[in-house]
Amino acid sequence: MLARLTLTDFRNHPALDLAPGPGFVCLHGANGAGKTNILEAVSMLAPGRGLRGSALSEMARSNGPGGWSVSAALGDGTVLGTGTLATAPERRIVRINSASAAVNSLAEWLAVLWLTPAMDRLFSGPAGDRRRFLDRLVLALEPGHAHHASRYEAAMRARNKLLAEPEGADPEWLSALEAGMAEHGEALGAARARTVEALGQQLAATPEDLFARPAIVLDQPTHADLAARLRANRGRDAGAGRATEGPHRQDLAVTHAAKAQPAARCSTGEQKALLLGLVLAHAALVTHRRGAAPILLLDEVAAHLDPGRRAALFGRLEGRGQVWMTATEAALFDGVGEATMVHVA
């Protein structure tokens, strides 16, 4: 859990110092007050660009000095910090107990998961959105996943650039890049497959309630001979301007188990329920695997739930670690039990 959260010049907050308790942390206030900005700050204590996926420079306060910082003391006394300097607005700095650290090392200290209104159409949107969602689930279970993802992407970008050279690409350089893509790509695909299998088992063991049960499958498993396939596809990939095979084309296929219907064809309410079911089952899996619950960030999660489903959600979240939620009205948290209630104005 976070025992203390401190923000400086982050989004609309010149300064914020918050001491949340364990369990529920409920942020309520008017639209535009900065509730989601606080959740985004917490999400920056994990690798990646946070729950909005914004550029680092966009997180700096308007009319502020240009840089920003987020710092958190964990329950065990560890202090995590991240931010940017005004002189390098797109270069992220990470410190753990005041010592410089790599961004990906944050995953070893915290698992952070989130749901935002923008994710409500995850199942009917592009495959890239579901792939990024899946990678966030994998990262919470296997912190090393971020390393393989970044190395694979770097090798793929270099290969695409090399294939686009008009005078022709150096075959030996291409082979080296393809070997890197194969090494890290196979690790990526294997980690995704492990997570999907374990999560599927967790979903099958989840008791029935008011939330629809999803069934999941990893589409397009990674080929074991990826390097050979990349080498054979050089001509096609040069014409396409991209790699046409590899784990960057995988997708997470989700269906409504009771209806045997693809999630993309379900109603908006059913899709939200399926997404909640996935995240809650994954949180239980992370707690079992890591011995510590992930931090959950749920933005406006109760706004479109009827009272029965809202109560069922709070019941499933009870005792699941630190859960941060936002709402425009405090009344939407009725029935949540003991919580840190924060009015954001």
Short mmCIF file of C-alpha atoms in Angstrom, two decimals:
data_model
loop_
_atom_site.label_atom_id
_atom_site.label_comp_id
_atom_site.label_asym_id
_atom_site.label_seq_id
_atom_site.Cartn_x
_atom_site.Cartn_y
_atom_site.Cartn_z
CA MET A 1 0.00 0.00 0.00
CA LEU A 2 0.93 3.63 -0.29
CA ALA A 3 1.33 5.16 3.16
CA ARG A 4 1.96 8.63 1.75
CA LEU A 5 1.65 10.29 -1.65
CA THR A 6 3.30 13.60 -2.52
CA LEU A 7 2.86 15.50 -5.80
CA THR A 8 4.66 18.60 -7.01
CA ASP A 9 3.50 20.48 -10.13
CA PHE A 10 1.72 17.40 -11.45
CA ARG A 11 -1.19 18.26 -13.78
CA ASN A 12 -3.41 20.77 -11.92
CA HIS A 13 -1.83 20.13 -8.50
CA PRO A 14 0.90 22.60 -7.47
CA ALA A 15 1.38 20.51 -4.34
CA LEU A 16 -0.43 17.62 -2.72
CA ASP A 17 0.40 15.60 0.39
CA LEU A 18 -1.93 12.71 1.15
CA ALA A 19 -1.70 9.95 3.77
CA PRO A 20 -4.11 7.23 2.61
CA GLY A 21 -5.04 4.31 4.83
CA PRO A 22 -5.26 0.66 3.83
CA GLY A 23 -8.27 -0.54 1.90
CA PHE A 24 -10.51 1.93 0.08
CA VAL A 25 -9.31 5.44 -0.82
CA CYS A 26 -12.34 7.35 -2.12
CA LEU A 27 -11.76 10.63 -3.98
CA HIS A 28 -14.88 12.70 -4.65
CA GLY A 29 -15.44 16.15 -6.05
CA ALA A 30 -16.64 18.12 -9.04
CA ASN A 31 -15.59 17.43 -12.61
CA GLY A 32 -12.20 18.99 -13.31
CA ALA A 33 -11.13 19.08 -9.67
CA GLY A 34 -8.18 16.74 -10.33
CA LYS A 35 -9.37 13.37 -9.03
CA THR A 36 -8.21 11.41 -12.08
CA ASN A 37 -4.93 13.33 -12.02
CA ILE A 38 -4.23 11.84 -8.58
CA LEU A 39 -4.90 8.34 -9.92
CA GLU A 40 -2.62 9.06 -12.87
CA ALA A 41 0.12 10.13 -10.47
CA VAL A 42 -0.17 6.79 -8.64
CA SER A 43 -0.06 4.96 -11.98
CA MET A 44 3.29 6.64 -12.71
CA LEU A 45 4.79 4.59 -9.86
CA ALA A 46 4.84 1.70 -12.35
CA PRO A 47 6.67 1.37 -15.69
CA GLY A 48 5.05 2.96 -18.72
CA ARG A 49 3.19 6.19 -19.42
CA GLY A 50 0.44 5.78 -16.84
CA LEU A 51 -3.30 5.37 -17.14
CA ARG A 52 -3.68 8.09 -19.79
CA GLY A 53 -0.63 7.11 -21.85
CA SER A 54 0.34 10.77 -22.13
CA ALA A 55 3.67 12.30 -23.05
CA LEU A 56 5.72 13.11 -19.95
CA SER A 57 5.76 16.81 -20.77
CA GLU A 58 1.94 16.92 -20.72
CA MET A 59 1.94 15.94 -17.04
CA ALA A 60 3.70 19.13 -15.96
CA ARG A 61 1.41 21.78 -14.47
CA SER A 62 0.34 24.50 -16.88
CA ASN A 63 2.17 27.76 -16.11
CA GLY A 64 4.40 25.80 -13.73
CA PRO A 65 8.20 25.56 -13.83
CA GLY A 66 8.10 22.76 -16.41
CA GLY A 67 9.05 19.66 -14.44
CA TRP A 68 6.96 17.51 -12.10
CA SER A 69 7.46 14.89 -9.41
CA VAL A 70 5.52 12.07 -7.77
CA SER A 71 6.80 10.47 -4.59
CA ALA A 72 5.32 7.71 -2.43
CA ALA A 73 6.28 6.03 0.82
CA LEU A 74 5.21 2.39 0.88
CA GLY A 75 3.95 0.60 3.93
CA ASP A 76 7.36 -1.02 4.50
CA GLY A 77 9.16 2.35 4.45
CA THR A 78 10.48 2.12 0.88
CA VAL A 79 10.29 5.47 -0.95
CA LEU A 80 9.63 5.54 -4.70
CA GLY A 81 9.96 8.71 -6.73
CA THR A 82 9.62 9.67 -10.38
CA GLY A 83 9.35 12.83 -12.44
CA THR A 84 11.00 15.09 -14.97
CA LEU A 85 13.14 18.22 -15.02
CA ALA A 86 12.17 21.40 -16.87
CA THR A 87 15.40 21.10 -18.86
CA ALA A 88 14.52 17.57 -20.06
CA PRO A 89 10.71 17.32 -20.11
CA GLU A 90 10.60 13.96 -21.91
CA ARG A 91 13.31 12.24 -19.87
CA ARG A 92 11.87 10.33 -16.94
CA ILE A 93 13.83 10.13 -13.70
CA VAL A 94 13.25 7.31 -11.20
CA ARG A 95 14.65 7.02 -7.69
CA ILE A 96 14.19 4.24 -5.16
CA ASN A 97 15.20 5.19 -1.61
CA SER A 98 16.94 8.26 -3.13
CA ALA A 99 19.13 6.14 -5.44
CA SER A 100 18.78 6.39 -9.23
CA ALA A 101 17.05 3.41 -10.80
CA ALA A 102 15.72 2.14 -14.13
CA VAL A 103 12.06 2.78 -14.90
CA ASN A 104 11.35 -0.93 -15.29
CA SER A 105 12.63 -1.63 -11.76
CA LEU A 106 9.46 0.00 -10.38
CA ALA A 107 7.56 -3.18 -11.29
CA GLU A 108 9.58 -5.08 -8.69
CA TRP A 109 8.13 -2.90 -5.91
CA LEU A 110 4.54 -2.27 -6.94
CA ALA A 111 1.88 -3.87 -9.09
CA VAL A 112 -0.58 -1.20 -10.23
CA LEU A 113 -3.75 -1.93 -12.23
CA TRP A 114 -6.40 0.48 -13.43
CA LEU A 115 -9.75 0.91 -15.09
CA THR A 116 -10.79 4.19 -16.69
CA PRO A 117 -13.89 5.26 -18.65
CA ALA A 118 -11.72 5.33 -21.79
CA MET A 119 -11.34 1.54 -21.46
CA ASP A 120 -15.07 0.85 -21.61
CA ARG A 121 -14.80 0.03 -25.34
CA LEU A 122 -11.61 -1.98 -24.99
CA PHE A 123 -13.12 -5.09 -26.56
CA SER A 124 -14.50 -3.33 -29.64
CA GLY A 125 -11.45 -1.11 -30.18
CA PRO A 126 -8.17 -1.88 -31.98
CA ALA A 127 -6.09 -4.94 -31.06
CA GLY A 128 -3.23 -2.71 -29.89
CA ASP A 129 -5.35 -1.49 -26.96
CA ARG A 130 -6.04 -5.05 -25.81
CA ARG A 131 -2.40 -5.98 -26.27
CA ARG A 132 -1.28 -3.09 -24.05
CA PHE A 133 -3.94 -4.08 -21.50
CA LEU A 134 -2.68 -7.67 -21.52
CA ASP A 135 0.92 -6.54 -21.12
CA ARG A 136 -0.06 -4.55 -18.04
CA LEU A 137 -1.58 -7.75 -16.60
CA VAL A 138 1.58 -9.71 -17.43
CA LEU A 139 3.83 -7.04 -15.90
CA ALA A 140 2.06 -7.32 -12.55
CA LEU A 141 2.95 -11.03 -12.47
CA GLU A 142 6.34 -10.96 -14.21
CA PRO A 143 8.24 -7.67 -13.72
CA GLY A 144 10.85 -8.72 -16.30
CA HIS A 145 8.21 -8.49 -19.03
CA ALA A 146 8.87 -4.76 -19.44
CA HIS A 147 12.51 -5.45 -20.38
CA HIS A 148 11.57 -7.89 -23.14
CA ALA A 149 8.85 -5.56 -24.45
CA SER A 150 11.18 -2.56 -24.72
CA ARG A 151 14.01 -4.57 -26.32
CA TYR A 152 11.66 -6.17 -28.84
CA GLU A 153 10.17 -2.80 -29.82
CA ALA A 154 13.64 -1.25 -30.19
CA ALA A 155 14.88 -4.09 -32.41
CA MET A 156 11.71 -3.98 -34.52
CA ARG A 157 11.96 -0.22 -35.08
CA ALA A 158 15.61 -0.56 -36.11
CA ARG A 159 14.75 -3.39 -38.52
CA ASN A 160 11.89 -1.40 -40.08
CA LYS A 161 14.20 1.56 -40.60
CA LEU A 162 16.91 -0.64 -42.13
CA LEU A 163 14.46 -2.33 -44.52
CA ALA A 164 13.35 1.10 -45.74
CA GLU A 165 16.85 2.14 -46.87
CA PRO A 166 16.84 2.59 -50.67
CA GLU A 167 20.33 1.18 -51.18
CA GLY A 168 19.40 -2.07 -49.46
CA ALA A 169 19.88 -3.35 -45.94
CA ASP A 170 23.01 -5.02 -44.57
CA PRO A 171 22.03 -8.75 -44.28
CA GLU A 172 24.25 -9.34 -41.24
CA TRP A 173 22.82 -6.35 -39.40
CA LEU A 174 19.30 -7.49 -40.28
CA SER A 175 20.06 -10.99 -39.00
CA ALA A 176 21.32 -9.57 -35.70
CA LEU A 177 18.17 -7.48 -35.27
CA GLU A 178 15.96 -10.42 -36.18
CA ALA A 179 17.77 -12.60 -33.65
CA GLY A 180 17.04 -9.96 -30.99
CA MET A 181 13.39 -9.76 -32.03
CA ALA A 182 13.14 -13.55 -31.86
CA GLU A 183 14.77 -13.78 -28.43
CA HIS A 184 12.67 -11.09 -26.81
CA GLY A 185 9.57 -11.81 -28.89
CA GLU A 186 9.46 -15.44 -27.84
CA ALA A 187 9.83 -14.35 -24.20
CA LEU A 188 6.98 -11.86 -24.70
CA GLY A 189 4.67 -14.44 -26.22
CA ALA A 190 5.49 -17.07 -23.60
CA ALA A 191 4.81 -14.65 -20.72
CA ARG A 192 1.49 -13.59 -22.27
CA ALA A 193 0.50 -17.24 -22.73
CA ARG A 194 1.34 -18.04 -19.10
CA THR A 195 -0.71 -15.11 -17.86
CA VAL A 196 -3.72 -15.93 -20.05
CA GLU A 197 -3.65 -19.57 -18.91
CA ALA A 198 -3.35 -18.69 -15.21
CA LEU A 199 -5.99 -15.96 -15.48
CA GLY A 200 -8.34 -18.35 -17.27
CA GLN A 201 -8.03 -20.79 -14.38
CA GLN A 202 -8.64 -17.99 -11.88
CA LEU A 203 -11.75 -16.88 -13.78
CA ALA A 204 -13.08 -20.44 -13.84
CA ALA A 205 -12.70 -20.63 -10.05
CA THR A 206 -14.38 -17.26 -9.38
CA PRO A 207 -17.83 -17.63 -7.75
CA GLU A 208 -20.81 -16.50 -9.80
CA ASP A 209 -22.20 -13.06 -8.96
CA LEU A 210 -23.78 -10.10 -10.76
CA PHE A 211 -20.71 -9.59 -12.97
CA ALA A 212 -20.48 -11.55 -16.22
CA ARG A 213 -17.73 -14.17 -16.36
CA PRO A 214 -15.29 -13.65 -19.26
CA ALA A 215 -13.46 -16.43 -21.11
CA ILE A 216 -10.09 -15.48 -22.62
CA VAL A 217 -7.78 -16.83 -25.32
CA LEU A 218 -4.48 -15.51 -26.67
CA ASP A 219 -4.87 -15.04 -30.41
CA GLN A 220 -1.91 -15.75 -32.74
CA PRO A 221 0.58 -17.58 -30.47
CA THR A 222 4.23 -16.73 -31.14
CA HIS A 223 6.06 -19.04 -33.56
CA ALA A 224 9.13 -20.78 -32.18
CA ASP A 225 11.03 -20.06 -35.44
CA LEU A 226 10.39 -16.32 -35.41
CA ALA A 227 13.89 -15.39 -36.62
CA ALA A 228 13.53 -17.63 -39.69
CA ARG A 229 10.08 -16.25 -40.46
CA LEU A 230 11.33 -12.68 -40.18
CA ARG A 231 14.20 -13.48 -42.54
CA ALA A 232 11.80 -15.05 -45.05
CA ASN A 233 9.47 -12.04 -44.83
CA ARG A 234 12.05 -9.31 -45.51
CA GLY A 235 10.72 -8.48 -48.96
CA ARG A 236 7.10 -8.38 -47.82
CA ASP A 237 7.95 -6.39 -44.70
CA ALA A 238 9.98 -3.86 -46.73
CA GLY A 239 6.97 -3.28 -48.96
CA ALA A 240 4.59 -3.01 -46.00
CA GLY A 241 6.92 -0.77 -44.03
CA ARG A 242 6.47 -2.93 -40.91
CA ALA A 243 6.98 -6.43 -39.53
CA THR A 244 4.00 -8.52 -40.62
CA GLU A 245 4.54 -11.32 -38.10
CA GLY A 246 5.48 -11.39 -34.44
CA PRO A 247 4.05 -10.85 -30.96
CA HIS A 248 3.27 -7.20 -31.78
CA ARG A 249 0.31 -8.58 -33.75
CA GLN A 250 -1.14 -10.74 -30.98
CA ASP A 251 -4.60 -10.09 -29.61
CA LEU A 252 -6.56 -11.00 -26.47
CA ALA A 253 -9.85 -12.63 -27.49
CA VAL A 254 -12.55 -12.24 -24.82
CA THR A 255 -16.01 -13.79 -24.82
CA HIS A 256 -19.04 -13.65 -22.53
CA ALA A 257 -18.78 -17.22 -21.20
CA ALA A 258 -22.46 -17.72 -20.34
CA LYS A 259 -23.61 -16.47 -23.76
CA ALA A 260 -20.64 -17.80 -25.77
CA GLN A 261 -20.65 -14.38 -27.43
CA PRO A 262 -17.61 -12.27 -28.35
CA ALA A 263 -17.20 -9.37 -25.93
CA ALA A 264 -17.19 -6.90 -28.82
CA ARG A 265 -20.79 -7.88 -29.61
CA CYS A 266 -22.02 -7.48 -26.04
CA SER A 267 -23.80 -4.39 -24.74
CA THR A 268 -21.79 -1.52 -23.29
CA GLY A 269 -22.89 -2.52 -19.77
CA GLU A 270 -21.91 -6.15 -20.36
CA GLN A 271 -18.52 -5.11 -21.70
CA LYS A 272 -17.87 -3.03 -18.57
CA ALA A 273 -18.91 -5.97 -16.38
CA LEU A 274 -16.61 -8.32 -18.32
CA LEU A 275 -13.72 -5.88 -17.93
CA LEU A 276 -14.35 -5.56 -14.20
CA GLY A 277 -14.48 -9.35 -13.91
CA LEU A 278 -11.13 -9.64 -15.67
CA VAL A 279 -9.43 -7.04 -13.48
CA LEU A 280 -10.81 -8.42 -10.22
CA ALA A 281 -9.78 -11.98 -11.10
CA HIS A 282 -6.33 -10.75 -12.08
CA ALA A 283 -5.99 -8.85 -8.80
CA ALA A 284 -6.72 -12.09 -6.93
CA LEU A 285 -4.12 -13.91 -9.04
CA VAL A 286 -1.48 -11.23 -8.39
CA THR A 287 -2.17 -11.38 -4.66
CA HIS A 288 -1.68 -15.15 -4.68
CA ARG A 289 1.48 -15.06 -6.82
CA ARG A 290 3.28 -12.07 -5.31
CA GLY A 291 2.05 -12.41 -1.75
CA ALA A 292 0.84 -8.80 -1.87
CA ALA A 293 -2.25 -7.27 -3.44
CA PRO A 294 -1.86 -4.88 -6.37
CA ILE A 295 -2.92 -1.27 -6.04
CA LEU A 296 -6.19 -0.83 -7.95
CA LEU A 297 -7.11 2.50 -9.55
CA LEU A 298 -10.79 2.62 -10.52
CA ASP A 299 -11.80 5.89 -12.17
CA GLU A 300 -15.56 6.61 -12.06
CA VAL A 301 -16.16 2.88 -11.72
CA ALA A 302 -19.44 3.17 -9.77
CA ALA A 303 -21.06 5.90 -11.87
CA HIS A 304 -22.92 3.60 -14.28
CA LEU A 305 -23.59 0.64 -11.98
CA ASP A 306 -26.98 0.02 -10.44
CA PRO A 307 -27.06 -0.22 -6.60
CA GLY A 308 -26.97 -4.03 -6.66
CA ARG A 309 -23.89 -4.26 -8.86
CA ARG A 310 -22.26 -1.42 -6.93
CA ALA A 311 -22.70 -3.37 -3.70
CA ALA A 312 -21.41 -6.53 -5.37
CA LEU A 313 -18.35 -4.63 -6.61
CA PHE A 314 -17.56 -3.22 -3.17
CA GLY A 315 -18.00 -6.69 -1.70
CA ARG A 316 -15.50 -8.21 -4.13
CA LEU A 317 -13.03 -5.38 -3.50
CA GLU A 318 -13.22 -5.64 0.29
CA GLY A 319 -9.93 -6.94 1.69
CA ARG A 320 -8.21 -6.83 -1.73
CA GLY A 321 -5.53 -4.34 -0.75
CA GLN A 322 -5.52 -0.62 -1.44
CA VAL A 323 -8.26 0.40 -3.88
CA TRP A 324 -8.40 4.00 -5.14
CA MET A 325 -11.76 5.11 -6.56
CA THR A 326 -13.16 8.39 -7.87
CA ALA A 327 -16.68 9.73 -8.11
CA THR A 328 -18.35 13.11 -8.50
CA GLU A 329 -20.49 12.51 -5.41
CA ALA A 330 -19.64 10.93 -2.08
CA ALA A 331 -23.03 9.19 -2.11
CA LEU A 332 -21.75 6.85 -4.84
CA PHE A 333 -19.49 5.31 -2.19
CA ASP A 334 -22.38 4.44 0.13
CA GLY A 335 -21.91 0.88 1.37
CA VAL A 336 -18.17 0.84 0.81
CA GLY A 337 -17.42 0.39 4.51
CA GLU A 338 -14.30 1.75 6.18
CA ALA A 339 -12.40 4.04 3.82
CA THR A 340 -10.17 7.09 3.50
CA MET A 341 -12.60 9.71 2.17
CA VAL A 342 -10.99 12.66 0.37
CA HIS A 343 -12.82 15.68 -1.02
CA VAL A 344 -10.88 17.04 -3.99
CA ALA A 345 -11.62 20.70 -4.77
#
